mmCIF file with all atom_site columns, C-alpha atoms and ligand atoms in Angstrom:
data_model
loop_
_atom_site.group_PDB
_atom_site.id
_atom_site.type_symbol
_atom_site.label_atom_id
_atom_site.label_alt_id
_atom_site.label_comp_id
_atom_site.label_asym_id
_atom_site.label_entity_id
_atom_site.label_seq_id
_atom_site.pdbx_PDB_ins_code
_atom_site.Cartn_x
_atom_site.Cartn_y
_atom_site.Cartn_z
_atom_site.occupancy
_atom_site.B_iso_or_equiv
_atom_site.pdbx_formal_charge
_atom_site.auth_seq_id
_atom_site.auth_comp_id
_atom_site.auth_asym_id
_atom_site.auth_atom_id
_atom_site.pdbx_PDB_model_num
ATOM   1   C CA . MET A 1 1   ? 159.274 -172.708 -132.712 1.00 74.00 ? 864  MET A CA 1
ATOM   2   C CA . LYS A 1 2   ? 158.189 -169.875 -130.462 1.00 80.00 ? 865  LYS A CA 1
ATOM   3   C CA . GLN A 1 3   ? 156.581 -166.930 -132.208 1.00 85.00 ? 866  GLN A CA 1
ATOM   4   C CA . ALA A 1 4   ? 158.242 -163.552 -131.927 1.00 93.00 ? 867  ALA A CA 1
ATOM   5   C CA . THR A 1 5   ? 156.862 -161.413 -129.115 1.00 97.00 ? 868  THR A CA 1
ATOM   6   C CA . LEU A 1 6   ? 154.300 -159.006 -130.515 1.00 98.00 ? 869  LEU A CA 1
ATOM   7   C CA . ARG A 1 7   ? 155.234 -155.321 -130.404 1.00 98.00 ? 870  ARG A CA 1
ATOM   8   C CA . ALA A 1 8   ? 152.307 -153.211 -129.210 1.00 98.00 ? 871  ALA A CA 1
ATOM   9   C CA . ALA A 1 9   ? 151.706 -149.539 -128.583 1.00 98.00 ? 872  ALA A CA 1
ATOM   10  C CA . VAL A 1 10  ? 148.954 -148.441 -126.200 1.00 98.00 ? 873  VAL A CA 1
ATOM   11  C CA . LEU A 1 11  ? 147.198 -145.099 -126.668 1.00 98.00 ? 874  LEU A CA 1
ATOM   12  C CA . ILE A 1 12  ? 145.560 -143.450 -123.664 1.00 98.00 ? 875  ILE A CA 1
ATOM   13  C CA . SER A 1 13  ? 143.934 -140.196 -122.628 1.00 98.00 ? 876  SER A CA 1
ATOM   14  C CA . GLY A 1 14  ? 143.059 -140.754 -118.964 1.00 97.00 ? 877  GLY A CA 1
ATOM   15  C CA . THR A 1 15  ? 143.194 -143.161 -116.051 1.00 97.00 ? 878  THR A CA 1
ATOM   16  C CA . GLY A 1 16  ? 144.888 -145.956 -117.921 1.00 98.00 ? 879  GLY A CA 1
ATOM   17  C CA . SER A 1 17  ? 143.447 -148.793 -115.864 1.00 98.00 ? 880  SER A CA 1
ATOM   18  C CA . ASN A 1 18  ? 143.284 -150.927 -118.998 1.00 98.00 ? 881  ASN A CA 1
ATOM   19  C CA . LEU A 1 19  ? 146.913 -150.157 -119.769 1.00 98.00 ? 882  LEU A CA 1
ATOM   20  C CA . LYS A 1 20  ? 147.709 -151.250 -116.204 1.00 98.00 ? 883  LYS A CA 1
ATOM   21  C CA . ALA A 1 21  ? 145.838 -154.514 -116.756 1.00 98.00 ? 884  ALA A CA 1
ATOM   22  C CA . LEU A 1 22  ? 148.021 -155.230 -119.799 1.00 98.00 ? 885  LEU A CA 1
ATOM   23  C CA . ILE A 1 23  ? 151.202 -154.340 -117.899 1.00 98.00 ? 886  ILE A CA 1
ATOM   24  C CA . ASP A 1 24  ? 150.182 -156.603 -114.999 1.00 98.00 ? 887  ASP A CA 1
ATOM   25  C CA . ALA A 1 25  ? 149.407 -159.494 -117.355 1.00 98.00 ? 888  ALA A CA 1
ATOM   26  C CA . VAL A 1 26  ? 152.825 -159.142 -118.994 1.00 98.00 ? 889  VAL A CA 1
ATOM   27  C CA . ASP A 1 27  ? 154.519 -158.971 -115.582 1.00 98.00 ? 890  ASP A CA 1
ATOM   28  C CA . ALA A 1 28  ? 152.638 -162.063 -114.417 1.00 97.00 ? 891  ALA A CA 1
ATOM   29  C CA . GLY A 1 29  ? 153.818 -163.975 -117.492 1.00 96.00 ? 892  GLY A CA 1
ATOM   30  C CA . ASP A 1 30  ? 150.250 -164.298 -118.786 1.00 96.00 ? 893  ASP A CA 1
ATOM   31  C CA . LEU A 1 31  ? 150.816 -162.246 -121.937 1.00 97.00 ? 894  LEU A CA 1
ATOM   32  C CA . ASP A 1 32  ? 153.757 -162.568 -124.308 1.00 97.00 ? 895  ASP A CA 1
ATOM   33  C CA . LEU A 1 33  ? 153.607 -158.910 -125.321 1.00 98.00 ? 896  LEU A CA 1
ATOM   34  C CA . ASN A 1 34  ? 156.184 -156.179 -125.680 1.00 98.00 ? 897  ASN A CA 1
ATOM   35  C CA . ILE A 1 35  ? 154.560 -152.811 -124.949 1.00 98.00 ? 898  ILE A CA 1
ATOM   36  C CA . VAL A 1 36  ? 157.063 -150.728 -126.843 1.00 98.00 ? 899  VAL A CA 1
ATOM   37  C CA . ARG A 1 37  ? 155.474 -147.330 -126.203 1.00 98.00 ? 900  ARG A CA 1
ATOM   38  C CA . VAL A 1 38  ? 152.552 -145.583 -124.592 1.00 98.00 ? 901  VAL A CA 1
ATOM   39  C CA . VAL A 1 39  ? 151.173 -142.503 -126.329 1.00 98.00 ? 902  VAL A CA 1
ATOM   40  C CA . SER A 1 40  ? 148.978 -140.004 -124.512 1.00 98.00 ? 903  SER A CA 1
ATOM   41  C CA . ASN A 1 41  ? 147.313 -137.013 -126.097 1.00 98.00 ? 904  ASN A CA 1
ATOM   42  C CA . ARG A 1 42  ? 147.072 -135.429 -122.637 1.00 98.00 ? 905  ARG A CA 1
ATOM   43  C CA . GLU A 1 43  ? 150.063 -134.576 -120.507 1.00 97.00 ? 906  GLU A CA 1
ATOM   44  C CA . ASP A 1 44  ? 147.955 -134.900 -117.329 1.00 98.00 ? 907  ASP A CA 1
ATOM   45  C CA . ALA A 1 45  ? 146.708 -138.427 -118.080 1.00 98.00 ? 908  ALA A CA 1
ATOM   46  C CA . ALA A 1 46  ? 147.086 -140.417 -114.858 1.00 98.00 ? 909  ALA A CA 1
ATOM   47  C CA . GLY A 1 47  ? 147.818 -143.551 -116.901 1.00 98.00 ? 910  GLY A CA 1
ATOM   48  C CA . ILE A 1 48  ? 151.238 -142.158 -117.816 1.00 98.00 ? 911  ILE A CA 1
ATOM   49  C CA . ASN A 1 49  ? 152.340 -143.087 -114.285 1.00 98.00 ? 912  ASN A CA 1
ATOM   50  C CA . HIS A 1 50  ? 151.573 -146.758 -114.925 1.00 98.00 ? 913  HIS A CA 1
ATOM   51  C CA . ALA A 1 51  ? 153.833 -146.717 -117.986 1.00 98.00 ? 914  ALA A CA 1
ATOM   52  C CA . THR A 1 52  ? 156.606 -144.875 -116.195 1.00 98.00 ? 915  THR A CA 1
ATOM   53  C CA . ALA A 1 53  ? 156.470 -147.269 -113.236 1.00 98.00 ? 916  ALA A CA 1
ATOM   54  C CA . ALA A 1 54  ? 156.866 -150.157 -115.677 1.00 98.00 ? 917  ALA A CA 1
ATOM   55  C CA . ALA A 1 55  ? 159.737 -148.406 -117.521 1.00 98.00 ? 918  ALA A CA 1
ATOM   56  C CA . ILE A 1 56  ? 157.715 -148.227 -120.729 1.00 98.00 ? 919  ILE A CA 1
ATOM   57  C CA . PRO A 1 57  ? 158.647 -145.216 -122.896 1.00 98.00 ? 920  PRO A CA 1
ATOM   58  C CA . VAL A 1 58  ? 155.922 -142.580 -123.112 1.00 98.00 ? 921  VAL A CA 1
ATOM   59  C CA . SER A 1 59  ? 155.231 -139.975 -125.784 1.00 98.00 ? 922  SER A CA 1
ATOM   60  C CA . VAL A 1 60  ? 152.918 -137.145 -124.845 1.00 98.00 ? 923  VAL A CA 1
ATOM   61  C CA . ILE A 1 61  ? 151.614 -135.841 -128.147 1.00 98.00 ? 924  ILE A CA 1
ATOM   62  C CA . SER A 1 62  ? 149.125 -133.171 -127.201 1.00 98.00 ? 925  SER A CA 1
ATOM   63  C CA . HIS A 1 63  ? 146.426 -132.573 -129.797 1.00 98.00 ? 926  HIS A CA 1
ATOM   64  C CA . ALA A 1 64  ? 146.290 -128.956 -128.611 1.00 96.00 ? 927  ALA A CA 1
ATOM   65  C CA . ALA A 1 65  ? 149.765 -128.382 -130.046 1.00 97.00 ? 928  ALA A CA 1
ATOM   66  C CA . PHE A 1 66  ? 148.662 -129.176 -133.604 1.00 98.00 ? 929  PHE A CA 1
ATOM   67  C CA . PRO A 1 67  ? 146.566 -127.106 -136.013 1.00 98.00 ? 930  PRO A CA 1
ATOM   68  C CA . ASP A 1 68  ? 144.218 -129.951 -136.943 1.00 98.00 ? 931  ASP A CA 1
ATOM   69  C CA . ARG A 1 69  ? 143.420 -133.654 -136.529 1.00 98.00 ? 932  ARG A CA 1
ATOM   70  C CA . GLN A 1 70  ? 145.439 -134.705 -139.592 1.00 98.00 ? 933  GLN A CA 1
ATOM   71  C CA . THR A 1 71  ? 148.718 -133.199 -138.412 1.00 98.00 ? 934  THR A CA 1
ATOM   72  C CA . HIS A 1 72  ? 148.249 -134.523 -134.866 1.00 98.00 ? 935  HIS A CA 1
ATOM   73  C CA . ASP A 1 73  ? 147.468 -138.011 -136.130 1.00 98.00 ? 936  ASP A CA 1
ATOM   74  C CA . ALA A 1 74  ? 150.458 -137.845 -138.490 1.00 98.00 ? 937  ALA A CA 1
ATOM   75  C CA . ALA A 1 75  ? 152.717 -137.167 -135.504 1.00 98.00 ? 938  ALA A CA 1
ATOM   76  C CA . VAL A 1 76  ? 151.230 -140.139 -133.630 1.00 98.00 ? 939  VAL A CA 1
ATOM   77  C CA . VAL A 1 77  ? 151.607 -142.415 -136.666 1.00 98.00 ? 940  VAL A CA 1
ATOM   78  C CA . LYS A 1 78  ? 155.227 -141.335 -137.075 1.00 98.00 ? 941  LYS A CA 1
ATOM   79  C CA . THR A 1 79  ? 155.914 -142.347 -133.466 1.00 98.00 ? 942  THR A CA 1
ATOM   80  C CA . LEU A 1 80  ? 154.164 -145.704 -133.882 1.00 98.00 ? 943  LEU A CA 1
ATOM   81  C CA . LYS A 1 81  ? 156.091 -146.458 -137.076 1.00 98.00 ? 944  LYS A CA 1
ATOM   82  C CA . ARG A 1 82  ? 159.390 -145.551 -135.457 1.00 98.00 ? 945  ARG A CA 1
ATOM   83  C CA . GLU A 1 83  ? 158.623 -148.170 -132.789 1.00 98.00 ? 946  GLU A CA 1
ATOM   84  C CA . ARG A 1 84  ? 157.632 -150.763 -135.423 1.00 98.00 ? 947  ARG A CA 1
ATOM   85  C CA . ALA A 1 85  ? 154.423 -151.353 -133.456 1.00 98.00 ? 948  ALA A CA 1
ATOM   86  C CA . GLU A 1 86  ? 152.495 -154.313 -134.862 1.00 98.00 ? 949  GLU A CA 1
ATOM   87  C CA . LEU A 1 87  ? 149.357 -153.858 -132.754 1.00 98.00 ? 950  LEU A CA 1
ATOM   88  C CA . ILE A 1 88  ? 147.874 -150.536 -131.661 1.00 98.00 ? 951  ILE A CA 1
ATOM   89  C CA . VAL A 1 89  ? 145.593 -150.714 -128.618 1.00 98.00 ? 952  VAL A CA 1
ATOM   90  C CA . LEU A 1 90  ? 143.262 -147.776 -128.021 1.00 98.00 ? 953  LEU A CA 1
ATOM   91  C CA . ALA A 1 91  ? 142.646 -148.019 -124.270 1.00 98.00 ? 954  ALA A CA 1
ATOM   92  C CA . GLY A 1 92  ? 140.579 -145.019 -123.325 1.00 97.00 ? 955  GLY A CA 1
ATOM   93  C CA . TYR A 1 93  ? 142.058 -142.883 -126.129 1.00 98.00 ? 956  TYR A CA 1
ATOM   94  C CA . MET A 1 94  ? 139.425 -140.182 -126.399 1.00 96.00 ? 957  MET A CA 1
ATOM   95  C CA . ARG A 1 95  ? 140.104 -138.990 -129.926 1.00 96.00 ? 958  ARG A CA 1
ATOM   96  C CA . ILE A 1 96  ? 138.294 -139.514 -133.191 1.00 96.00 ? 959  ILE A CA 1
ATOM   97  C CA . LEU A 1 97  ? 140.903 -140.734 -135.670 1.00 97.00 ? 960  LEU A CA 1
ATOM   98  C CA . SER A 1 98  ? 141.455 -139.395 -139.173 1.00 98.00 ? 961  SER A CA 1
ATOM   99  C CA . GLU A 1 99  ? 141.069 -141.733 -142.126 1.00 98.00 ? 962  GLU A CA 1
ATOM   100 C CA . ASP A 1 100 ? 144.802 -141.487 -142.743 1.00 98.00 ? 963  ASP A CA 1
ATOM   101 C CA . PHE A 1 101 ? 145.405 -142.995 -139.293 1.00 98.00 ? 964  PHE A CA 1
ATOM   102 C CA . THR A 1 102 ? 142.753 -145.717 -139.502 1.00 98.00 ? 965  THR A CA 1
ATOM   103 C CA . GLY A 1 103 ? 143.870 -146.569 -143.039 1.00 97.00 ? 966  GLY A CA 1
ATOM   104 C CA . GLU A 1 104 ? 147.508 -146.873 -142.014 1.00 98.00 ? 967  GLU A CA 1
ATOM   105 C CA . TYR A 1 105 ? 146.706 -149.356 -139.252 1.00 98.00 ? 968  TYR A CA 1
ATOM   106 C CA . CYS A 1 106 ? 143.715 -151.126 -140.785 1.00 97.00 ? 969  CYS A CA 1
ATOM   107 C CA . GLY A 1 107 ? 143.522 -154.597 -139.231 1.00 98.00 ? 970  GLY A CA 1
ATOM   108 C CA . ARG A 1 108 ? 146.243 -153.775 -136.715 1.00 98.00 ? 971  ARG A CA 1
ATOM   109 C CA . MET A 1 109 ? 144.435 -151.382 -134.374 1.00 98.00 ? 972  MET A CA 1
ATOM   110 C CA . ILE A 1 110 ? 141.809 -152.304 -131.761 1.00 98.00 ? 973  ILE A CA 1
ATOM   111 C CA . ASN A 1 111 ? 139.559 -150.251 -129.492 1.00 98.00 ? 974  ASN A CA 1
ATOM   112 C CA . LEU A 1 112 ? 137.737 -151.033 -126.271 1.00 98.00 ? 975  LEU A CA 1
ATOM   113 C CA . HIS A 1 113 ? 134.207 -149.649 -125.975 1.00 98.00 ? 976  HIS A CA 1
ATOM   114 C CA . PRO A 1 114 ? 131.848 -149.977 -122.977 1.00 97.00 ? 977  PRO A CA 1
ATOM   115 C CA . SER A 1 115 ? 128.768 -151.317 -124.748 1.00 98.00 ? 978  SER A CA 1
ATOM   116 C CA . LEU A 1 116 ? 127.624 -154.331 -126.707 1.00 98.00 ? 979  LEU A CA 1
ATOM   117 C CA . LEU A 1 117 ? 128.428 -152.927 -130.127 1.00 98.00 ? 980  LEU A CA 1
ATOM   118 C CA . PRO A 1 118 ? 126.810 -152.160 -132.511 1.00 98.00 ? 981  PRO A CA 1
ATOM   119 C CA . LEU A 1 119 ? 124.597 -150.747 -129.739 1.00 98.00 ? 982  LEU A CA 1
ATOM   120 C CA . HIS A 1 120 ? 125.484 -147.359 -128.233 1.00 97.00 ? 983  HIS A CA 1
ATOM   121 C CA . LYS A 1 121 ? 128.468 -146.119 -130.187 1.00 97.00 ? 984  LYS A CA 1
ATOM   122 C CA . GLY A 1 122 ? 130.107 -142.896 -129.032 1.00 95.00 ? 985  GLY A CA 1
ATOM   123 C CA . LEU A 1 123 ? 130.237 -141.029 -125.727 1.00 94.00 ? 986  LEU A CA 1
ATOM   124 C CA . ASP A 1 124 ? 128.067 -141.076 -122.576 1.00 96.00 ? 987  ASP A CA 1
ATOM   125 C CA . THR A 1 125 ? 127.551 -144.755 -123.172 1.00 96.00 ? 988  THR A CA 1
ATOM   126 C CA . TYR A 1 126 ? 126.247 -145.898 -119.790 1.00 97.00 ? 989  TYR A CA 1
ATOM   127 C CA . ASN A 1 127 ? 123.529 -143.276 -119.639 1.00 97.00 ? 990  ASN A CA 1
ATOM   128 C CA . ARG A 1 128 ? 122.389 -144.147 -123.126 1.00 97.00 ? 991  ARG A CA 1
ATOM   129 C CA . VAL A 1 129 ? 122.316 -147.850 -122.231 1.00 97.00 ? 992  VAL A CA 1
ATOM   130 C CA . LEU A 1 130 ? 120.115 -147.037 -119.216 1.00 97.00 ? 993  LEU A CA 1
ATOM   131 C CA . GLN A 1 131 ? 117.852 -144.683 -121.153 1.00 97.00 ? 994  GLN A CA 1
ATOM   132 C CA . ALA A 1 132 ? 117.307 -147.353 -123.792 1.00 97.00 ? 995  ALA A CA 1
ATOM   133 C CA . GLY A 1 133 ? 115.974 -149.715 -121.114 1.00 95.00 ? 996  GLY A CA 1
ATOM   134 C CA . ASP A 1 134 ? 118.354 -152.491 -122.139 1.00 96.00 ? 997  ASP A CA 1
ATOM   135 C CA . ARG A 1 135 ? 118.353 -155.610 -119.952 1.00 96.00 ? 998  ARG A CA 1
ATOM   136 C CA . GLU A 1 136 ? 122.031 -156.318 -120.441 1.00 98.00 ? 999  GLU A CA 1
ATOM   137 C CA . THR A 1 137 ? 125.135 -154.454 -121.457 1.00 98.00 ? 1000 THR A CA 1
ATOM   138 C CA . GLY A 1 138 ? 128.846 -155.133 -121.639 1.00 98.00 ? 1001 GLY A CA 1
ATOM   139 C CA . ALA A 1 139 ? 132.062 -154.227 -123.350 1.00 98.00 ? 1002 ALA A CA 1
ATOM   140 C CA . SER A 1 140 ? 133.328 -154.817 -126.871 1.00 98.00 ? 1003 SER A CA 1
ATOM   141 C CA . ILE A 1 141 ? 136.682 -154.844 -128.576 1.00 98.00 ? 1004 ILE A CA 1
ATOM   142 C CA . HIS A 1 142 ? 136.652 -154.072 -132.274 1.00 98.00 ? 1005 HIS A CA 1
ATOM   143 C CA . PHE A 1 143 ? 139.012 -153.399 -135.138 1.00 98.00 ? 1006 PHE A CA 1
ATOM   144 C CA . VAL A 1 144 ? 139.251 -149.685 -135.748 1.00 98.00 ? 1007 VAL A CA 1
ATOM   145 C CA . THR A 1 145 ? 137.950 -148.507 -139.106 1.00 97.00 ? 1008 THR A CA 1
ATOM   146 C CA . ALA A 1 146 ? 137.012 -145.058 -140.391 1.00 95.00 ? 1009 ALA A CA 1
ATOM   147 C CA . GLY A 1 147 ? 133.554 -145.000 -138.740 1.00 93.00 ? 1010 GLY A CA 1
ATOM   148 C CA . LEU A 1 148 ? 133.422 -144.259 -134.993 1.00 93.00 ? 1011 LEU A CA 1
ATOM   149 C CA . ASP A 1 149 ? 133.117 -147.521 -132.994 1.00 93.00 ? 1012 ASP A CA 1
ATOM   150 C CA . SER A 1 150 ? 131.946 -149.196 -136.195 1.00 95.00 ? 1013 SER A CA 1
ATOM   151 C CA . GLY A 1 151 ? 134.663 -151.673 -137.123 1.00 97.00 ? 1014 GLY A CA 1
ATOM   152 C CA . PRO A 1 152 ? 134.108 -155.423 -136.937 1.00 98.00 ? 1015 PRO A CA 1
ATOM   153 C CA . VAL A 1 153 ? 133.730 -156.654 -133.367 1.00 98.00 ? 1016 VAL A CA 1
ATOM   154 C CA . ILE A 1 154 ? 136.208 -159.258 -132.145 1.00 98.00 ? 1017 ILE A CA 1
ATOM   155 C CA . SER A 1 155 ? 135.079 -159.964 -128.612 1.00 98.00 ? 1018 SER A CA 1
ATOM   156 C CA . GLN A 1 156 ? 132.560 -159.078 -125.921 1.00 98.00 ? 1019 GLN A CA 1
ATOM   157 C CA . ILE A 1 157 ? 131.774 -159.625 -122.264 1.00 98.00 ? 1020 ILE A CA 1
ATOM   158 C CA . LYS A 1 158 ? 128.242 -159.165 -120.897 1.00 98.00 ? 1021 LYS A CA 1
ATOM   159 C CA . ILE A 1 159 ? 126.643 -158.105 -117.621 1.00 98.00 ? 1022 ILE A CA 1
ATOM   160 C CA . PRO A 1 160 ? 122.967 -157.921 -116.656 1.00 98.00 ? 1023 PRO A CA 1
ATOM   161 C CA . ILE A 1 161 ? 121.497 -154.515 -115.860 1.00 98.00 ? 1024 ILE A CA 1
ATOM   162 C CA . LEU A 1 162 ? 120.140 -154.616 -112.314 1.00 97.00 ? 1025 LEU A CA 1
ATOM   163 C CA . PRO A 1 163 ? 117.284 -152.622 -110.782 1.00 95.00 ? 1026 PRO A CA 1
ATOM   164 C CA . GLY A 1 164 ? 118.649 -149.334 -109.462 1.00 96.00 ? 1027 GLY A CA 1
ATOM   165 C CA . ASP A 1 165 ? 121.730 -149.349 -111.721 1.00 97.00 ? 1028 ASP A CA 1
ATOM   166 C CA . ASP A 1 166 ? 123.151 -145.970 -112.662 1.00 97.00 ? 1029 ASP A CA 1
ATOM   167 C CA . ALA A 1 167 ? 126.160 -144.996 -114.768 1.00 97.00 ? 1030 ALA A CA 1
ATOM   168 C CA . ALA A 1 168 ? 128.484 -145.255 -111.755 1.00 98.00 ? 1031 ALA A CA 1
ATOM   169 C CA . SER A 1 169 ? 127.359 -148.746 -110.758 1.00 98.00 ? 1032 SER A CA 1
ATOM   170 C CA . LEU A 1 170 ? 127.570 -149.999 -114.352 1.00 97.00 ? 1033 LEU A CA 1
ATOM   171 C CA . SER A 1 171 ? 131.048 -148.572 -114.717 1.00 96.00 ? 1034 SER A CA 1
ATOM   172 C CA . ALA A 1 172 ? 132.142 -150.123 -111.406 1.00 97.00 ? 1035 ALA A CA 1
ATOM   173 C CA . ARG A 1 173 ? 130.856 -153.575 -112.379 1.00 97.00 ? 1036 ARG A CA 1
ATOM   174 C CA . LEU A 1 174 ? 132.089 -153.459 -115.949 1.00 97.00 ? 1037 LEU A CA 1
ATOM   175 C CA . GLY A 1 175 ? 135.551 -151.994 -115.296 1.00 97.00 ? 1038 GLY A CA 1
ATOM   176 C CA . PRO A 1 176 ? 137.252 -155.180 -114.037 1.00 97.00 ? 1039 PRO A CA 1
ATOM   177 C CA . LEU A 1 177 ? 135.562 -157.200 -116.776 1.00 98.00 ? 1040 LEU A CA 1
ATOM   178 C CA . GLU A 1 178 ? 136.865 -154.772 -119.405 1.00 98.00 ? 1041 GLU A CA 1
ATOM   179 C CA . HIS A 1 179 ? 140.369 -155.427 -118.121 1.00 98.00 ? 1042 HIS A CA 1
ATOM   180 C CA . GLN A 1 180 ? 139.794 -159.171 -118.353 1.00 98.00 ? 1043 GLN A CA 1
ATOM   181 C CA . LEU A 1 181 ? 138.367 -158.829 -121.884 1.00 98.00 ? 1044 LEU A CA 1
ATOM   182 C CA . LEU A 1 182 ? 141.258 -156.680 -123.063 1.00 98.00 ? 1045 LEU A CA 1
ATOM   183 C CA . VAL A 1 183 ? 143.921 -159.062 -121.773 1.00 98.00 ? 1046 VAL A CA 1
ATOM   184 C CA . ALA A 1 184 ? 142.143 -162.102 -123.244 1.00 98.00 ? 1047 ALA A CA 1
ATOM   185 C CA . THR A 1 185 ? 141.683 -160.359 -126.597 1.00 98.00 ? 1048 THR A CA 1
ATOM   186 C CA . VAL A 1 186 ? 145.253 -159.084 -126.826 1.00 98.00 ? 1049 VAL A CA 1
ATOM   187 C CA . GLU A 1 187 ? 146.352 -162.656 -126.106 1.00 98.00 ? 1050 GLU A CA 1
ATOM   188 C CA . LEU A 1 188 ? 144.556 -163.707 -129.308 1.00 98.00 ? 1051 LEU A CA 1
ATOM   189 C CA . PHE A 1 189 ? 146.870 -161.350 -131.182 1.00 98.00 ? 1052 PHE A CA 1
ATOM   190 C CA . CYS A 1 190 ? 149.962 -162.485 -129.284 1.00 98.00 ? 1053 CYS A CA 1
ATOM   191 C CA . SER A 1 191 ? 149.214 -166.077 -130.263 1.00 97.00 ? 1054 SER A CA 1
ATOM   192 C CA . ARG A 1 192 ? 148.230 -164.998 -133.816 1.00 97.00 ? 1055 ARG A CA 1
ATOM   193 C CA . LYS A 1 193 ? 144.769 -166.543 -133.473 1.00 98.00 ? 1056 LYS A CA 1
ATOM   194 C CA . VAL A 1 194 ? 142.810 -163.610 -134.901 1.00 98.00 ? 1057 VAL A CA 1
ATOM   195 C CA . HIS A 1 195 ? 143.259 -161.455 -137.924 1.00 98.00 ? 1058 HIS A CA 1
ATOM   196 C CA . TYR A 1 196 ? 141.347 -159.010 -140.073 1.00 98.00 ? 1059 TYR A CA 1
ATOM   197 C CA . HIS A 1 197 ? 140.732 -159.413 -143.793 1.00 97.00 ? 1060 HIS A CA 1
ATOM   198 C CA . GLN A 1 198 ? 138.474 -157.314 -146.014 1.00 95.00 ? 1061 GLN A CA 1
ATOM   199 C CA . GLY A 1 199 ? 136.207 -156.116 -143.230 1.00 96.00 ? 1062 GLY A CA 1
ATOM   200 C CA . LYS A 1 200 ? 135.881 -159.466 -141.473 1.00 97.00 ? 1063 LYS A CA 1
ATOM   201 C CA . VAL A 1 201 ? 137.407 -161.016 -138.373 1.00 98.00 ? 1064 VAL A CA 1
ATOM   202 C CA . PHE A 1 202 ? 139.015 -164.426 -138.688 1.00 98.00 ? 1065 PHE A CA 1
ATOM   203 C CA . HIS A 1 203 ? 139.541 -166.667 -135.672 1.00 98.00 ? 1066 HIS A CA 1
ATOM   204 C CA . GLN A 1 204 ? 141.903 -169.600 -136.133 1.00 97.00 ? 1067 GLN A CA 1
ATOM   205 C CA . GLY A 1 205 ? 141.508 -169.316 -139.870 1.00 95.00 ? 1068 GLY A CA 1
ATOM   206 C CA . HIS A 1 206 ? 137.700 -169.179 -139.968 1.00 98.00 ? 1069 HIS A CA 1
ATOM   207 C CA . VAL A 1 207 ? 135.542 -166.126 -140.536 1.00 98.00 ? 1070 VAL A CA 1
ATOM   208 C CA . MET A 1 208 ? 133.690 -165.170 -137.349 1.00 97.00 ? 1071 MET A CA 1
ATOM   209 C CA . GLU A 1 209 ? 129.935 -164.722 -137.658 1.00 95.00 ? 1072 GLU A CA 1
ATOM   210 C CA . GLN A 1 210 ? 129.586 -163.564 -134.031 1.00 97.00 ? 1073 GLN A CA 1
ATOM   211 C CA . PRO A 1 211 ? 131.990 -161.843 -131.637 1.00 98.00 ? 1074 PRO A CA 1
ATOM   212 C CA . LEU A 1 212 ? 133.810 -164.168 -129.247 1.00 98.00 ? 1075 LEU A CA 1
ATOM   213 C CA . LEU A 1 213 ? 132.064 -164.063 -125.881 1.00 98.00 ? 1076 LEU A CA 1
ATOM   214 C CA . LEU A 1 214 ? 134.229 -164.194 -122.746 1.00 98.00 ? 1077 LEU A CA 1
ATOM   215 C CA . ASN A 1 215 ? 132.771 -165.808 -119.628 1.00 97.00 ? 1078 ASN A CA 1
ATOM   216 C CA . HIS A 1 216 ? 133.220 -163.909 -116.377 1.00 96.00 ? 1079 HIS A CA 1
ATOM   217 C CA . ASP A 1 217 ? 135.282 -166.742 -114.881 1.00 94.00 ? 1080 ASP A CA 1
ATOM   218 C CA . ASP A 1 218 ? 137.578 -167.213 -117.876 1.00 95.00 ? 1081 ASP A CA 1
ATOM   219 C CA . ARG A 1 219 ? 140.967 -165.619 -118.306 1.00 94.00 ? 1082 ARG A CA 1
ATOM   220 C CA . TYR A 1 220 ? 141.277 -166.537 -121.978 1.00 95.00 ? 1083 TYR A CA 1
ATOM   221 C CA . PHE A 1 221 ? 139.041 -167.482 -124.890 1.00 96.00 ? 1084 PHE A CA 1
HETATM 222 C C1 . GRF B 2 .   ? 137.062 -147.676 -120.557 1.00 72.28 ? 2211 GRF B C1 1
HETATM 223 O O1 . GRF B 2 .   ? 135.859 -147.700 -119.877 1.00 72.28 ? 2211 GRF B O1 1
HETATM 224 C C2 . GRF B 2 .   ? 136.827 -147.980 -122.006 1.00 72.28 ? 2211 GRF B C2 1
HETATM 225 O O2 . GRF B 2 .   ? 135.709 -148.760 -122.236 1.00 72.28 ? 2211 GRF B O2 1
HETATM 226 C C3 . GRF B 2 .   ? 136.644 -146.629 -122.636 1.00 72.28 ? 2211 GRF B C3 1
HETATM 227 O O3 . GRF B 2 .   ? 137.426 -145.750 -121.875 1.00 72.28 ? 2211 GRF B O3 1
HETATM 228 C C4 . GRF B 2 .   ? 137.637 -146.271 -120.572 1.00 72.28 ? 2211 GRF B C4 1
HETATM 229 C C5 . GRF B 2 .   ? 139.102 -146.251 -120.319 1.00 72.28 ? 2211 GRF B C5 1
HETATM 230 O O4 . GRF B 2 .   ? 139.430 -146.427 -118.987 1.00 72.28 ? 2211 GRF B O4 1
HETATM 231 N N1 . GRF B 2 .   ? 136.998 -146.677 -124.024 1.00 72.28 ? 2211 GRF B N1 1
HETATM 232 P P1 . GRF B 2 .   ? 140.971 -146.452 -118.542 1.00 72.28 ? 2211 GRF B P1 1
HETATM 233 O O5 . GRF B 2 .   ? 141.580 -145.115 -118.940 1.00 72.28 ? 2211 GRF B O5 1
HETATM 234 O O6 . GRF B 2 .   ? 141.654 -147.593 -119.193 1.00 72.28 ? 2211 GRF B O6 1
HETATM 235 O O7 . GRF B 2 .   ? 140.942 -146.589 -117.046 1.00 72.28 ? 2211 GRF B O7 1
#
């Protein structure tokens, strides 16, 4: 029997190219996902246009309109609950989340980060990768827990660092691979192949010792 289509909400703050990648994968029939709502904390986020063009409902919940992080997060959580979202995808959502928020969606919220976590958590990632003299970098998708970019890592994609690379060239090379990684990882949730339990990631019923590594040529794990 076919599984029910997963209900997901996508949270953005900016360009929304990763949101667009998810929308395109759904449209192409590659992802059995129902994006029930997009939430942006910025009314000028360009990614809102991708949602609107795809007729996905959007909530702009500006953090500036709330006295503190807790009340803003509570408004976001209320919206997500109203939509009965089963998976929350942070796709360029540039907010640190309160423990109330991460606790509410423990094991049901994922974030995309442009480094090979646990290396280089936080902002200005590409420059810190370059300053560290790393020979490779990549992107990671992890379950969101209370610590910034610290939850258990589900999946990664890697690229070599080339002579002459700067933040712009890394971003340009990694961007399309991030899209590929996000779609492939969300598919794992759509097909109920991964889950979180007590701080660990399980893949097809087995605890994962290493993140799943996506090859550049592969669409899915
Ligand atoms: C991505 O590079 C992602 O790694 C980081 O924020 C960026 C979002 O880009 N978390 P976009 O808004 O999806 O285009």
